PDB file of C-alpha atoms in Angstrom:
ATOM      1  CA  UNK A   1       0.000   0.000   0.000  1.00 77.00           C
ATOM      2  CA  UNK A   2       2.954   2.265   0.639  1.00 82.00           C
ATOM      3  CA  UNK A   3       3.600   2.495  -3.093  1.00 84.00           C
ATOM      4  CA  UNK A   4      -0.733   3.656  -3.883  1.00 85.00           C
ATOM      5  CA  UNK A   5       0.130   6.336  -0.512  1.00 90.00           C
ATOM      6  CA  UNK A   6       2.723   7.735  -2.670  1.00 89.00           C
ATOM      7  CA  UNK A   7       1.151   7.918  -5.926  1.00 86.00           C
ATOM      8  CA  UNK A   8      -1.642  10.229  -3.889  1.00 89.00           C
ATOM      9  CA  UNK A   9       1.148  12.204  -2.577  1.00 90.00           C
ATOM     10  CA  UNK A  10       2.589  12.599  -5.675  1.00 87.00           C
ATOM     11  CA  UNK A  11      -0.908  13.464  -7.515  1.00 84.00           C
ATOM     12  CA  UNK A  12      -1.379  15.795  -4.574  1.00 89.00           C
ATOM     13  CA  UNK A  13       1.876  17.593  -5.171  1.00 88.00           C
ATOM     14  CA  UNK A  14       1.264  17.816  -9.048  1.00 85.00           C
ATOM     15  CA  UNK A  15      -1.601  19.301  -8.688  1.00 81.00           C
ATOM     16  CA  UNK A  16      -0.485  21.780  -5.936  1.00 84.00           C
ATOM     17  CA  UNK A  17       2.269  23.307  -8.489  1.00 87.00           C
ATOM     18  CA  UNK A  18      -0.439  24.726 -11.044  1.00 83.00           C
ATOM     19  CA  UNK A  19      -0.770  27.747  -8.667  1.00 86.00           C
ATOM     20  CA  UNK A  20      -2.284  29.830 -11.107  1.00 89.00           C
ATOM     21  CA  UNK A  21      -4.591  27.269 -12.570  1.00 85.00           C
ATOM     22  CA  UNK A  22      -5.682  26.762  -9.027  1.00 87.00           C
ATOM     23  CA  UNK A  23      -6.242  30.981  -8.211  1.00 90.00           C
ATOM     24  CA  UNK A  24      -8.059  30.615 -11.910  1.00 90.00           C
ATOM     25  CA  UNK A  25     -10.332  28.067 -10.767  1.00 88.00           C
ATOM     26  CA  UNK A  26     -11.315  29.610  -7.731  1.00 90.00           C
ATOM     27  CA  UNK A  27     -12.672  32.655  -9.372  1.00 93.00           C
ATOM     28  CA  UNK A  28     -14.552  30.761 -11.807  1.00 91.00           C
ATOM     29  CA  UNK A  29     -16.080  28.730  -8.931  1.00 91.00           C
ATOM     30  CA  UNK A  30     -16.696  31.887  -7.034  1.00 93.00           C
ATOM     31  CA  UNK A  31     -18.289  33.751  -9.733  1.00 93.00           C
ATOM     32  CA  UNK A  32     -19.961  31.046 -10.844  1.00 92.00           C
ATOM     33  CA  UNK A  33     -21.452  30.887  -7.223  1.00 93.00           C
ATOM     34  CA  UNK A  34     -22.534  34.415  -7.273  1.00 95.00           C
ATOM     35  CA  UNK A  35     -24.483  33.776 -10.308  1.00 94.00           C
ATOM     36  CA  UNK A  36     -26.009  30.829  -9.304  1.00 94.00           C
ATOM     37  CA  UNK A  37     -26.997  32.269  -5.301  1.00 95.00           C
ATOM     38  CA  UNK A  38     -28.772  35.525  -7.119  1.00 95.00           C
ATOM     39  CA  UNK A  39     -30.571  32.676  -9.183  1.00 95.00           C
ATOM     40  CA  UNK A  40     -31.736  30.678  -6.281  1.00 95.00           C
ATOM     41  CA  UNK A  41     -32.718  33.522  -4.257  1.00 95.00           C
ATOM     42  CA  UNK A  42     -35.395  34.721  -6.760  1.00 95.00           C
ATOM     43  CA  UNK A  43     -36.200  31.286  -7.305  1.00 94.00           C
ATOM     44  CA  UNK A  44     -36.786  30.672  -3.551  1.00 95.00           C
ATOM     45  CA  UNK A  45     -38.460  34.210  -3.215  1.00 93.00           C
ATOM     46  CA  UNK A  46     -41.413  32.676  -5.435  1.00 92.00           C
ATOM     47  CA  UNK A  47     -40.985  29.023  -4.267  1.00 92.00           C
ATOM     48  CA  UNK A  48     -39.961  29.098  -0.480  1.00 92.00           C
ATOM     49  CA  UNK A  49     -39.461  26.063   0.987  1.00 90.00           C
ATOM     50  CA  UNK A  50     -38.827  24.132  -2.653  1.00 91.00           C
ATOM     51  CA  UNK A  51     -37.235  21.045  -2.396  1.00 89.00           C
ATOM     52  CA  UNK A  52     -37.349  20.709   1.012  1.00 91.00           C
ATOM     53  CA  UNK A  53     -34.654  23.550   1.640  1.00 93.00           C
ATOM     54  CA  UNK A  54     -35.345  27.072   3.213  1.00 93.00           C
ATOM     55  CA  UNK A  55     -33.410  29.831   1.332  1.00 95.00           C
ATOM     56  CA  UNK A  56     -30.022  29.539   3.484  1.00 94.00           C
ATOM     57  CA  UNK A  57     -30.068  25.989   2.870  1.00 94.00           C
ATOM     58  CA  UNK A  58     -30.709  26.345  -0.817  1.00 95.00           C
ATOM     59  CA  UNK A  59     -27.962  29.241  -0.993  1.00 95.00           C
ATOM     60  CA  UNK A  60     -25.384  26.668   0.879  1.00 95.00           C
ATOM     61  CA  UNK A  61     -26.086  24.090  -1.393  1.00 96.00           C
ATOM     62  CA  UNK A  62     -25.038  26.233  -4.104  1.00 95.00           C
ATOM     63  CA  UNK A  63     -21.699  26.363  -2.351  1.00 95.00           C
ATOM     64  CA  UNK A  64     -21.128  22.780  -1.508  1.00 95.00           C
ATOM     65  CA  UNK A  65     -21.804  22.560  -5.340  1.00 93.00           C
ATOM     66  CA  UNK A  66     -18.994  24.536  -6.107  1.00 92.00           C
ATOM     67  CA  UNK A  67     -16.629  23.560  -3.518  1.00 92.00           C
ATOM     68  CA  UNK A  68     -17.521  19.566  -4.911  1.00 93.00           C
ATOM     69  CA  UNK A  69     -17.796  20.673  -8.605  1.00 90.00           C
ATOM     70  CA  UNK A  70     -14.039  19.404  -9.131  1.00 88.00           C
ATOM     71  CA  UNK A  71     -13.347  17.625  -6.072  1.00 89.00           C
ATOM     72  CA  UNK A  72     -15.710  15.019  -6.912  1.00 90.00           C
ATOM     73  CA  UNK A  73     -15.526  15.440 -10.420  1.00 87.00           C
ATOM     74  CA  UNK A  74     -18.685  16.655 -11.600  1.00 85.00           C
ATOM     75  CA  UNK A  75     -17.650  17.328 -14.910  1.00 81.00           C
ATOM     76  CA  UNK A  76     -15.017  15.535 -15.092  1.00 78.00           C
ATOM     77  CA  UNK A  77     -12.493  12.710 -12.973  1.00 68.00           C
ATOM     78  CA  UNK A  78      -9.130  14.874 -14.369  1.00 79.00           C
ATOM     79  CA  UNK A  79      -7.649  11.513 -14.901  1.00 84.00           C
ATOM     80  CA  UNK A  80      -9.608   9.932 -18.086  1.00 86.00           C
ATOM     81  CA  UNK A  81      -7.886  11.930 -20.523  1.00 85.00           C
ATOM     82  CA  UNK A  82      -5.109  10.666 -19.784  1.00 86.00           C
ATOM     83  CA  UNK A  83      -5.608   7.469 -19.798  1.00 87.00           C
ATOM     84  CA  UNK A  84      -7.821   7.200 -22.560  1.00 87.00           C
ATOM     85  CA  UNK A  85      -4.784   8.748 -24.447  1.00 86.00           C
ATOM     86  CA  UNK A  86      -2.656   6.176 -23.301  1.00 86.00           C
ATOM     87  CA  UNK A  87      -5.108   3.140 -24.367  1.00 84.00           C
ATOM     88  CA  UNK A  88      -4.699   5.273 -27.879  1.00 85.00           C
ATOM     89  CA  UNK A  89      -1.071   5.267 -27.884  1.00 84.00           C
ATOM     90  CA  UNK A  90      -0.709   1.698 -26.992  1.00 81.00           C
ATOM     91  CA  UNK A  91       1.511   2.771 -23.989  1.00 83.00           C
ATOM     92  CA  UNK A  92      -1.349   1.091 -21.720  1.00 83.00           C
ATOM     93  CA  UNK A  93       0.198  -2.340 -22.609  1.00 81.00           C
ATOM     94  CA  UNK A  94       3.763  -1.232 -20.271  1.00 82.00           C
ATOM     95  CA  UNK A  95       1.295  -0.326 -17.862  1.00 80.00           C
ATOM     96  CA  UNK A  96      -0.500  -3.726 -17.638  1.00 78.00           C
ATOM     97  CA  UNK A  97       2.244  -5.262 -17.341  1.00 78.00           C
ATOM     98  CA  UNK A  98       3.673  -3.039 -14.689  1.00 77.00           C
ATOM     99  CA  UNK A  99       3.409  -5.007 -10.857  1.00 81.00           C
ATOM    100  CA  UNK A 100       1.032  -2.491 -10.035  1.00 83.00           C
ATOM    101  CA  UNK A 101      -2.998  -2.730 -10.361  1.00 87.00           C
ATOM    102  CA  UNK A 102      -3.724  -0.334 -12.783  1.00 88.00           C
ATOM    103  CA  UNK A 103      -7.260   0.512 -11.024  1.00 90.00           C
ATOM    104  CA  UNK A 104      -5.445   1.438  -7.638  1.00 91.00           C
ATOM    105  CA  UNK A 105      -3.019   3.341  -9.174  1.00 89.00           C
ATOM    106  CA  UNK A 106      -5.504   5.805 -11.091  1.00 90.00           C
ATOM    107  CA  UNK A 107      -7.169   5.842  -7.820  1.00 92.00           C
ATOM    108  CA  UNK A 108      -4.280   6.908  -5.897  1.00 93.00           C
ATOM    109  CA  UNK A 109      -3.902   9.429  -8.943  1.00 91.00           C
ATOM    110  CA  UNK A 110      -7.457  10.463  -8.113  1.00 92.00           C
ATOM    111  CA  UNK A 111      -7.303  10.541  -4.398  1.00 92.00           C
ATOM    112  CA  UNK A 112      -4.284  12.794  -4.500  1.00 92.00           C
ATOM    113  CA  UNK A 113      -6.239  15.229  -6.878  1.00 91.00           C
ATOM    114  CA  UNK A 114      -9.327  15.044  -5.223  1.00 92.00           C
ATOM    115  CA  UNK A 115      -8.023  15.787  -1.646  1.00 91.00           C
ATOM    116  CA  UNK A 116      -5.500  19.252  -3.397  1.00 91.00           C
ATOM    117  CA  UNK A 117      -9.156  20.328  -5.119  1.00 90.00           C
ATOM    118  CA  UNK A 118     -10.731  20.144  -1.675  1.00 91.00           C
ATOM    119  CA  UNK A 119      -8.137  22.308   0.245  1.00 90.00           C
ATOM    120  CA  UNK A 120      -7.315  24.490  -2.651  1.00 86.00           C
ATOM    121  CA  UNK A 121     -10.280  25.154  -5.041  1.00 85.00           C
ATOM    122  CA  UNK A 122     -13.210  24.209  -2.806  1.00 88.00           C
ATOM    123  CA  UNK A 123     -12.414  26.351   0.643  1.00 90.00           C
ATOM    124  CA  UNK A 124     -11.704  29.568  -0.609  1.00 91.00           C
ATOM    125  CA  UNK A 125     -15.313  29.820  -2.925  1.00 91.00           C
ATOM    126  CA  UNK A 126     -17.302  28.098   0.069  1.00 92.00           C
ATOM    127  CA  UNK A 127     -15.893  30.493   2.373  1.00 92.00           C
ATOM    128  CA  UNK A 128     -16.418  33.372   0.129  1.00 93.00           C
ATOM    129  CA  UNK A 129     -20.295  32.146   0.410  1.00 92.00           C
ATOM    130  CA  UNK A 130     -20.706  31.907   3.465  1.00 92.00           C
ATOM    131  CA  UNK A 131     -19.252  35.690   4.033  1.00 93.00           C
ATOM    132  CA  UNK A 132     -20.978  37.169   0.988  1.00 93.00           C
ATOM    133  CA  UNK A 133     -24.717  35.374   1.974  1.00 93.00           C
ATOM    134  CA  UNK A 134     -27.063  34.295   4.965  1.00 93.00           C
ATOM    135  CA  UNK A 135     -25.885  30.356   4.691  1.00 94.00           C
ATOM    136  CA  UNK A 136     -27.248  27.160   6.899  1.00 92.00           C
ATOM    137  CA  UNK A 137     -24.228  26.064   7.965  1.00 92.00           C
ATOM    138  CA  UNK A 138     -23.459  22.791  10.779  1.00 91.00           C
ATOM    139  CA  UNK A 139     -23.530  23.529  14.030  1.00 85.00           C
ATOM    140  CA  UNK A 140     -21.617  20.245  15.095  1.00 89.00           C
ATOM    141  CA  UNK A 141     -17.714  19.564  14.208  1.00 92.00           C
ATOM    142  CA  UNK A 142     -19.406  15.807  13.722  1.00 94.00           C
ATOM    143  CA  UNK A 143     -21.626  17.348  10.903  1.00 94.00           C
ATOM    144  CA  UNK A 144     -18.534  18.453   9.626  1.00 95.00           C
ATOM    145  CA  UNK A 145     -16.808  14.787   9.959  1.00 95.00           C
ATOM    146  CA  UNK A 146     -19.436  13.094   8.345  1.00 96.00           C
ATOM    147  CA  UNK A 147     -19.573  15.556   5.333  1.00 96.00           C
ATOM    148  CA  UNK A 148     -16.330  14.540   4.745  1.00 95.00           C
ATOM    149  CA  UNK A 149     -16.592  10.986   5.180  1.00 96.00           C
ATOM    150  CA  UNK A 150     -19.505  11.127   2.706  1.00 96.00           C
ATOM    151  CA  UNK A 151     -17.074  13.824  -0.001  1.00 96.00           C
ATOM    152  CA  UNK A 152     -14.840  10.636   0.398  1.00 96.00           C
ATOM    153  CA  UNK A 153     -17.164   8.072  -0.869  1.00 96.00           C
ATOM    154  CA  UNK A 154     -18.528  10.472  -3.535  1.00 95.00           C
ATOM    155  CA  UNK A 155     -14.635  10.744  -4.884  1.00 95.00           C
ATOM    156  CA  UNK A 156     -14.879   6.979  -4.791  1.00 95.00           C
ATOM    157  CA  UNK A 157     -17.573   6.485  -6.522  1.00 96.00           C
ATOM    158  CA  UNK A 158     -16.711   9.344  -9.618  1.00 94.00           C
ATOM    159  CA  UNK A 159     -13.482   7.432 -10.107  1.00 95.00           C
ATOM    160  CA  UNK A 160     -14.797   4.241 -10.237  1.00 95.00           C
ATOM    161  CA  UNK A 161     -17.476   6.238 -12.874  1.00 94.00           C
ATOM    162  CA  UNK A 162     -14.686   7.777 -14.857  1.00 94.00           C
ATOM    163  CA  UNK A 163     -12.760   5.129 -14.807  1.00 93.00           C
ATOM    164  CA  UNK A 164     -15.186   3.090 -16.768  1.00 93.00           C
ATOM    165  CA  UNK A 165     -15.357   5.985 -18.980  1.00 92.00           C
ATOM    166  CA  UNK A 166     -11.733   5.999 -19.705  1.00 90.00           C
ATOM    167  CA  UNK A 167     -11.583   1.815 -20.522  1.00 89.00           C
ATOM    168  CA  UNK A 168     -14.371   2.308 -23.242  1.00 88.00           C
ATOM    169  CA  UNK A 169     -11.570   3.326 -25.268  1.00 85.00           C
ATOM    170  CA  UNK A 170     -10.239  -0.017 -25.262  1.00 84.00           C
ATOM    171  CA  UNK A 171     -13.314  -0.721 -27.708  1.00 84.00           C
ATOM    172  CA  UNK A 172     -13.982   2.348 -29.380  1.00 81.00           C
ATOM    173  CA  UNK A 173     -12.098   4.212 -31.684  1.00 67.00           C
ATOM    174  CA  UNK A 174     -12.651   7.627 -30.138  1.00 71.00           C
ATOM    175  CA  UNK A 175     -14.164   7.887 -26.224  1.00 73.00           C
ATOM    176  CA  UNK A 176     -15.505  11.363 -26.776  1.00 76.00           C
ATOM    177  CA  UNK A 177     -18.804  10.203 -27.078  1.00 82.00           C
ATOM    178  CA  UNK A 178     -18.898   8.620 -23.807  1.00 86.00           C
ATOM    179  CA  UNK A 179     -17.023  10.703 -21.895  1.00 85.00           C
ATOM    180  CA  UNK A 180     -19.648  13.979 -23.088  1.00 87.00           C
ATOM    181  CA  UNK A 181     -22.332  11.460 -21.602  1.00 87.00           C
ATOM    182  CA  UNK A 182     -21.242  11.043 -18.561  1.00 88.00           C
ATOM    183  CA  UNK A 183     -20.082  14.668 -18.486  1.00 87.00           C
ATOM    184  CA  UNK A 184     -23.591  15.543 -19.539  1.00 88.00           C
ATOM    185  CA  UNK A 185     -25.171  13.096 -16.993  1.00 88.00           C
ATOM    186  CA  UNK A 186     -22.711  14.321 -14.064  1.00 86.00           C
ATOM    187  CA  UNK A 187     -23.894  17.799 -15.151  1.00 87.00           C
ATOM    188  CA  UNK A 188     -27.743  16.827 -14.821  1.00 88.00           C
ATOM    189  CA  UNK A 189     -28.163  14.146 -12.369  1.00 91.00           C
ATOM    190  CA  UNK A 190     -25.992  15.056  -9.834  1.00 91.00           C
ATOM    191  CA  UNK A 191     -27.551  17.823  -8.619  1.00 90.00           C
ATOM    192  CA  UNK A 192     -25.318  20.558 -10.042  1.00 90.00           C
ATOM    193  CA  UNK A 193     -28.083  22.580 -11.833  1.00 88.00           C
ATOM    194  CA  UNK A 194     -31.249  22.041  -9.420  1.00 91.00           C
ATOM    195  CA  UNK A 195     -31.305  19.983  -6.133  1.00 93.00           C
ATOM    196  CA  UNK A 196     -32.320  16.666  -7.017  1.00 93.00           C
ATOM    197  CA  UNK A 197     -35.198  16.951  -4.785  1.00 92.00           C
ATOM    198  CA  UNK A 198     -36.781  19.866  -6.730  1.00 92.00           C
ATOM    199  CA  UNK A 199     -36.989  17.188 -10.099  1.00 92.00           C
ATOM    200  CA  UNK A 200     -40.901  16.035 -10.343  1.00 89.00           C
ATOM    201  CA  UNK A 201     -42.190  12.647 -10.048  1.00 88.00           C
ATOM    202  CA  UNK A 202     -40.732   9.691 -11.576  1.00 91.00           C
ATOM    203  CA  UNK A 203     -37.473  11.837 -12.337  1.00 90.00           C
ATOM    204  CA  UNK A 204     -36.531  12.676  -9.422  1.00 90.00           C
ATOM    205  CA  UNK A 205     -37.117   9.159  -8.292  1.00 92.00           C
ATOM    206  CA  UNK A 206     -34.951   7.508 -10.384  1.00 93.00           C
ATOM    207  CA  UNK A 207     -32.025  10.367 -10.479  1.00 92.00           C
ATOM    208  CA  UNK A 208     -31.882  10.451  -6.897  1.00 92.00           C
ATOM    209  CA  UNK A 209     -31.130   6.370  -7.469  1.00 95.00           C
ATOM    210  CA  UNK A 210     -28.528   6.930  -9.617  1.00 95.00           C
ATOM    211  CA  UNK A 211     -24.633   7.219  -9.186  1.00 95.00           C
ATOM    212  CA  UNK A 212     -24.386  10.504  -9.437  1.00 94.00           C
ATOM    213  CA  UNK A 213     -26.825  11.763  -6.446  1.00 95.00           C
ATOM    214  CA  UNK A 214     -23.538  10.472  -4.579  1.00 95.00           C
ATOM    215  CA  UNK A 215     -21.523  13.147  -5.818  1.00 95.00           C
ATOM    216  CA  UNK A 216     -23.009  16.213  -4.392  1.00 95.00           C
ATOM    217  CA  UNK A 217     -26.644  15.687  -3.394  1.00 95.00           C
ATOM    218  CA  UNK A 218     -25.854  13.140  -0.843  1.00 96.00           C
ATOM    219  CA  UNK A 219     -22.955  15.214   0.901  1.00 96.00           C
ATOM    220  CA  UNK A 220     -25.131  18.018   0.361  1.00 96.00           C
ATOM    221  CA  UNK A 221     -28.251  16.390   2.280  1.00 96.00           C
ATOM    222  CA  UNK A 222     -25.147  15.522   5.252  1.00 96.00           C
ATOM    223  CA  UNK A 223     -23.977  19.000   5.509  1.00 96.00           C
ATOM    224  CA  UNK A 224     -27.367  20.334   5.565  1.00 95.00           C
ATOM    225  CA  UNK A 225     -28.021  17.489   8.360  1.00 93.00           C
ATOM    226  CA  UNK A 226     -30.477  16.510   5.972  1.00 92.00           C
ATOM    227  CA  UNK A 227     -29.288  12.859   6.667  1.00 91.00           C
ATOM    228  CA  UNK A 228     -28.396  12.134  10.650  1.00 88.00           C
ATOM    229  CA  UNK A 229     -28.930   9.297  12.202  1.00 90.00           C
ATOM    230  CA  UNK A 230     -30.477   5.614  10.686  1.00 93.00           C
ATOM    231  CA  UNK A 231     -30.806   8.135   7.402  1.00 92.00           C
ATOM    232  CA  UNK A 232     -26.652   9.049   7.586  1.00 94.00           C
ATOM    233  CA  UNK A 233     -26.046   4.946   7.928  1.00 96.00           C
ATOM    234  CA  UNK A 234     -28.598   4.720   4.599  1.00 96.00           C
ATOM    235  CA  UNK A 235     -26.515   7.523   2.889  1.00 95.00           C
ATOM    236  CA  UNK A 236     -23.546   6.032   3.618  1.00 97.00           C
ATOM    237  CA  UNK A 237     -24.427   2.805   2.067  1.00 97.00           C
ATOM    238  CA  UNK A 238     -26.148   3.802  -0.939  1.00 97.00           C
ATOM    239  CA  UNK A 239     -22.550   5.521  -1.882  1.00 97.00           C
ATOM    240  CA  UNK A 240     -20.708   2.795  -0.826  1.00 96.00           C
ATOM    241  CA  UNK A 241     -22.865   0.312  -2.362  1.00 96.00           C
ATOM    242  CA  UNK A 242     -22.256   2.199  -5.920  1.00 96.00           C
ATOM    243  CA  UNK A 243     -18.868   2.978  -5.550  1.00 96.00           C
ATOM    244  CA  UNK A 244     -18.774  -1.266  -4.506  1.00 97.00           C
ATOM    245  CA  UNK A 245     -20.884  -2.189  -7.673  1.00 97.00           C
ATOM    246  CA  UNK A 246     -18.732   0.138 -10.263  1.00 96.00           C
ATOM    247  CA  UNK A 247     -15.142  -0.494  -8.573  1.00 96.00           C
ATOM    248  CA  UNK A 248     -16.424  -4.121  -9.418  1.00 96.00           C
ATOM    249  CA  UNK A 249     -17.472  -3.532 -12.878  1.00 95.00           C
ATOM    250  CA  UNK A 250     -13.908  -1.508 -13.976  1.00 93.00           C
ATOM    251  CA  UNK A 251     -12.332  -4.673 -12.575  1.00 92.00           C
ATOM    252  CA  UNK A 252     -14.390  -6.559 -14.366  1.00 92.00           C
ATOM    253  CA  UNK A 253     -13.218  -4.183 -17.455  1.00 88.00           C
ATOM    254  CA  UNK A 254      -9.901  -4.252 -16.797  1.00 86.00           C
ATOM    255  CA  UNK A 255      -9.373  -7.510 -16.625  1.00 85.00           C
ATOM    256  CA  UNK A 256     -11.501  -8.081 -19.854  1.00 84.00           C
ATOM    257  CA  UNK A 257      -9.047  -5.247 -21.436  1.00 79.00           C
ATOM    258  CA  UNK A 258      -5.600  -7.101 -20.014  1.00 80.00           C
ATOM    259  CA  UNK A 259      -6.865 -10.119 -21.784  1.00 78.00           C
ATOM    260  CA  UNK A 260      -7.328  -8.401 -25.280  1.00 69.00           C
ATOM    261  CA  UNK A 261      -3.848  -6.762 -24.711  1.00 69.00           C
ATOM    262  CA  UNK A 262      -2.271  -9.918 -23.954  1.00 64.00           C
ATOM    263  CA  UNK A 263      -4.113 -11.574 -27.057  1.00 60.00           C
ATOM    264  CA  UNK A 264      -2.720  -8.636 -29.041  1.00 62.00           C
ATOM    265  CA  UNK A 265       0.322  -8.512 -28.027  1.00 54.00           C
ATOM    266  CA  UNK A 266       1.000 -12.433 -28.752  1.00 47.00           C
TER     267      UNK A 266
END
């Protein structure tokens, strides 16, 4: 395990050295937050009480958006490119072959992005926020444990997403379609646009079932204490349950891909 610790160190470290990257993706976040508050306060001035949230809950969920929108990938795991390029390349093959699991590794890759995002791009616009606008925020530092404990499964289960993404291209001669799906479905279902409690009906039934709810509406429903109790415990499973069932299925992948390599390559 020592060798996946420092992989996250190292994807930590990579990530901390695009300084200005990092002060560029705070502003977008924060401006981006601005636009998005003024939108949900007029929305909430017509509709109090939608969705379940009061209008300082609604206006902190649209900063845990944007303190999540890259730490949990939203748009995006950071990683797929990558890889996808190297499946192109053929340099996956050295890889493979490498005495390292390949899923673990873009984990630790992951991890050590996810938890630099966090600190670096999701703080400063959450804090700006809370400063700027009359936010619900947790009155108990075990609120604020649990948030994080539920961030962390929500990283693990937009890897494991992404990383399916990214082994498509094992099959396909360009990934691009897929990955604008699941940037598309990231986008919709997670809760990025609209709490997911807001969508009518059978919608909001079956996108508050799907993977993405993990990535920001559950930690969302935590921080707003939304979830405590028997109803954290059922949080915390449904993420770890998907992140379980699509960790599985890139295995699953991976091993399917190794195989075609090998085949390939012989």
């Amino acid at each position: 395990m020592r060798l996946y610790a420092a992989v996250a160190a190292g994807g930590f470290r990579r990530h901390a050295t695009y300084r200005v990257a990092t002060a560029a993706g705070v502003f977008t976040n924060t401006v981006f937050g601005f636009i998005l508050a003024y939108t949900y306060i007029a929305l909430w001035d017509e509709r109090p009480g939608l969705g379940g949230y009061d209008m300082a809950e609604a206006l902190a969920y649209v900063w845990i958006g944007q303190a999540l929108l890259a730490t949990c990938g939203l748009m995006g795991g950071g990683f797929e490119d990558e890889l996808m390029e190297r499946i192109r390349t053929g340099d996956i093959a050295v890889d493979l072959y490498r005495p390292a699991d390949l899923q673990l590794w873009w984990l630790s890759v992951a991890v050590g992005r996810s938890a630099f995002l966090l600190l670096g791009r999701g703080i400063v616009p959450m804090a700006i926020g809370a400063s700027a606008f009359d936010v619900a925020l947790p009155g108990s530092a075990l609120t604020w444990l649990a948030f994080l404990v539920s961030v962390a499964l929500g990283v693990l289960v937009s890897f494991a997403v992404w990383f399916l993404v990214a082994l498509s291209a094992f099959w396909l001669m360009d990934g691009a379609g897929v990955v604008q799906v699941a940037w598309l479905s990231g986008t919709f279902f997670s809760g990025m646009l609209l709490p997911l409690t807001v969508f009518p009906g059978a919608l909001g039934e079956v996108a508050r079932m799907l993977p993405w709810s993990s990535m920001l509406q559950v930690p969302a429903d935590v921080f707003l204490e939304k979830r405590t109790g028997w109803g954290l415990v059922e949080a915390y499973a449904f993420q770890g349950g998907w992140a379980l069932l699509l960790l599985l299925a890139g295995r699953a992948l991976q091993a399917a891909a190794t195989r075609r390599v090998v085949v390939q390559g012989g």
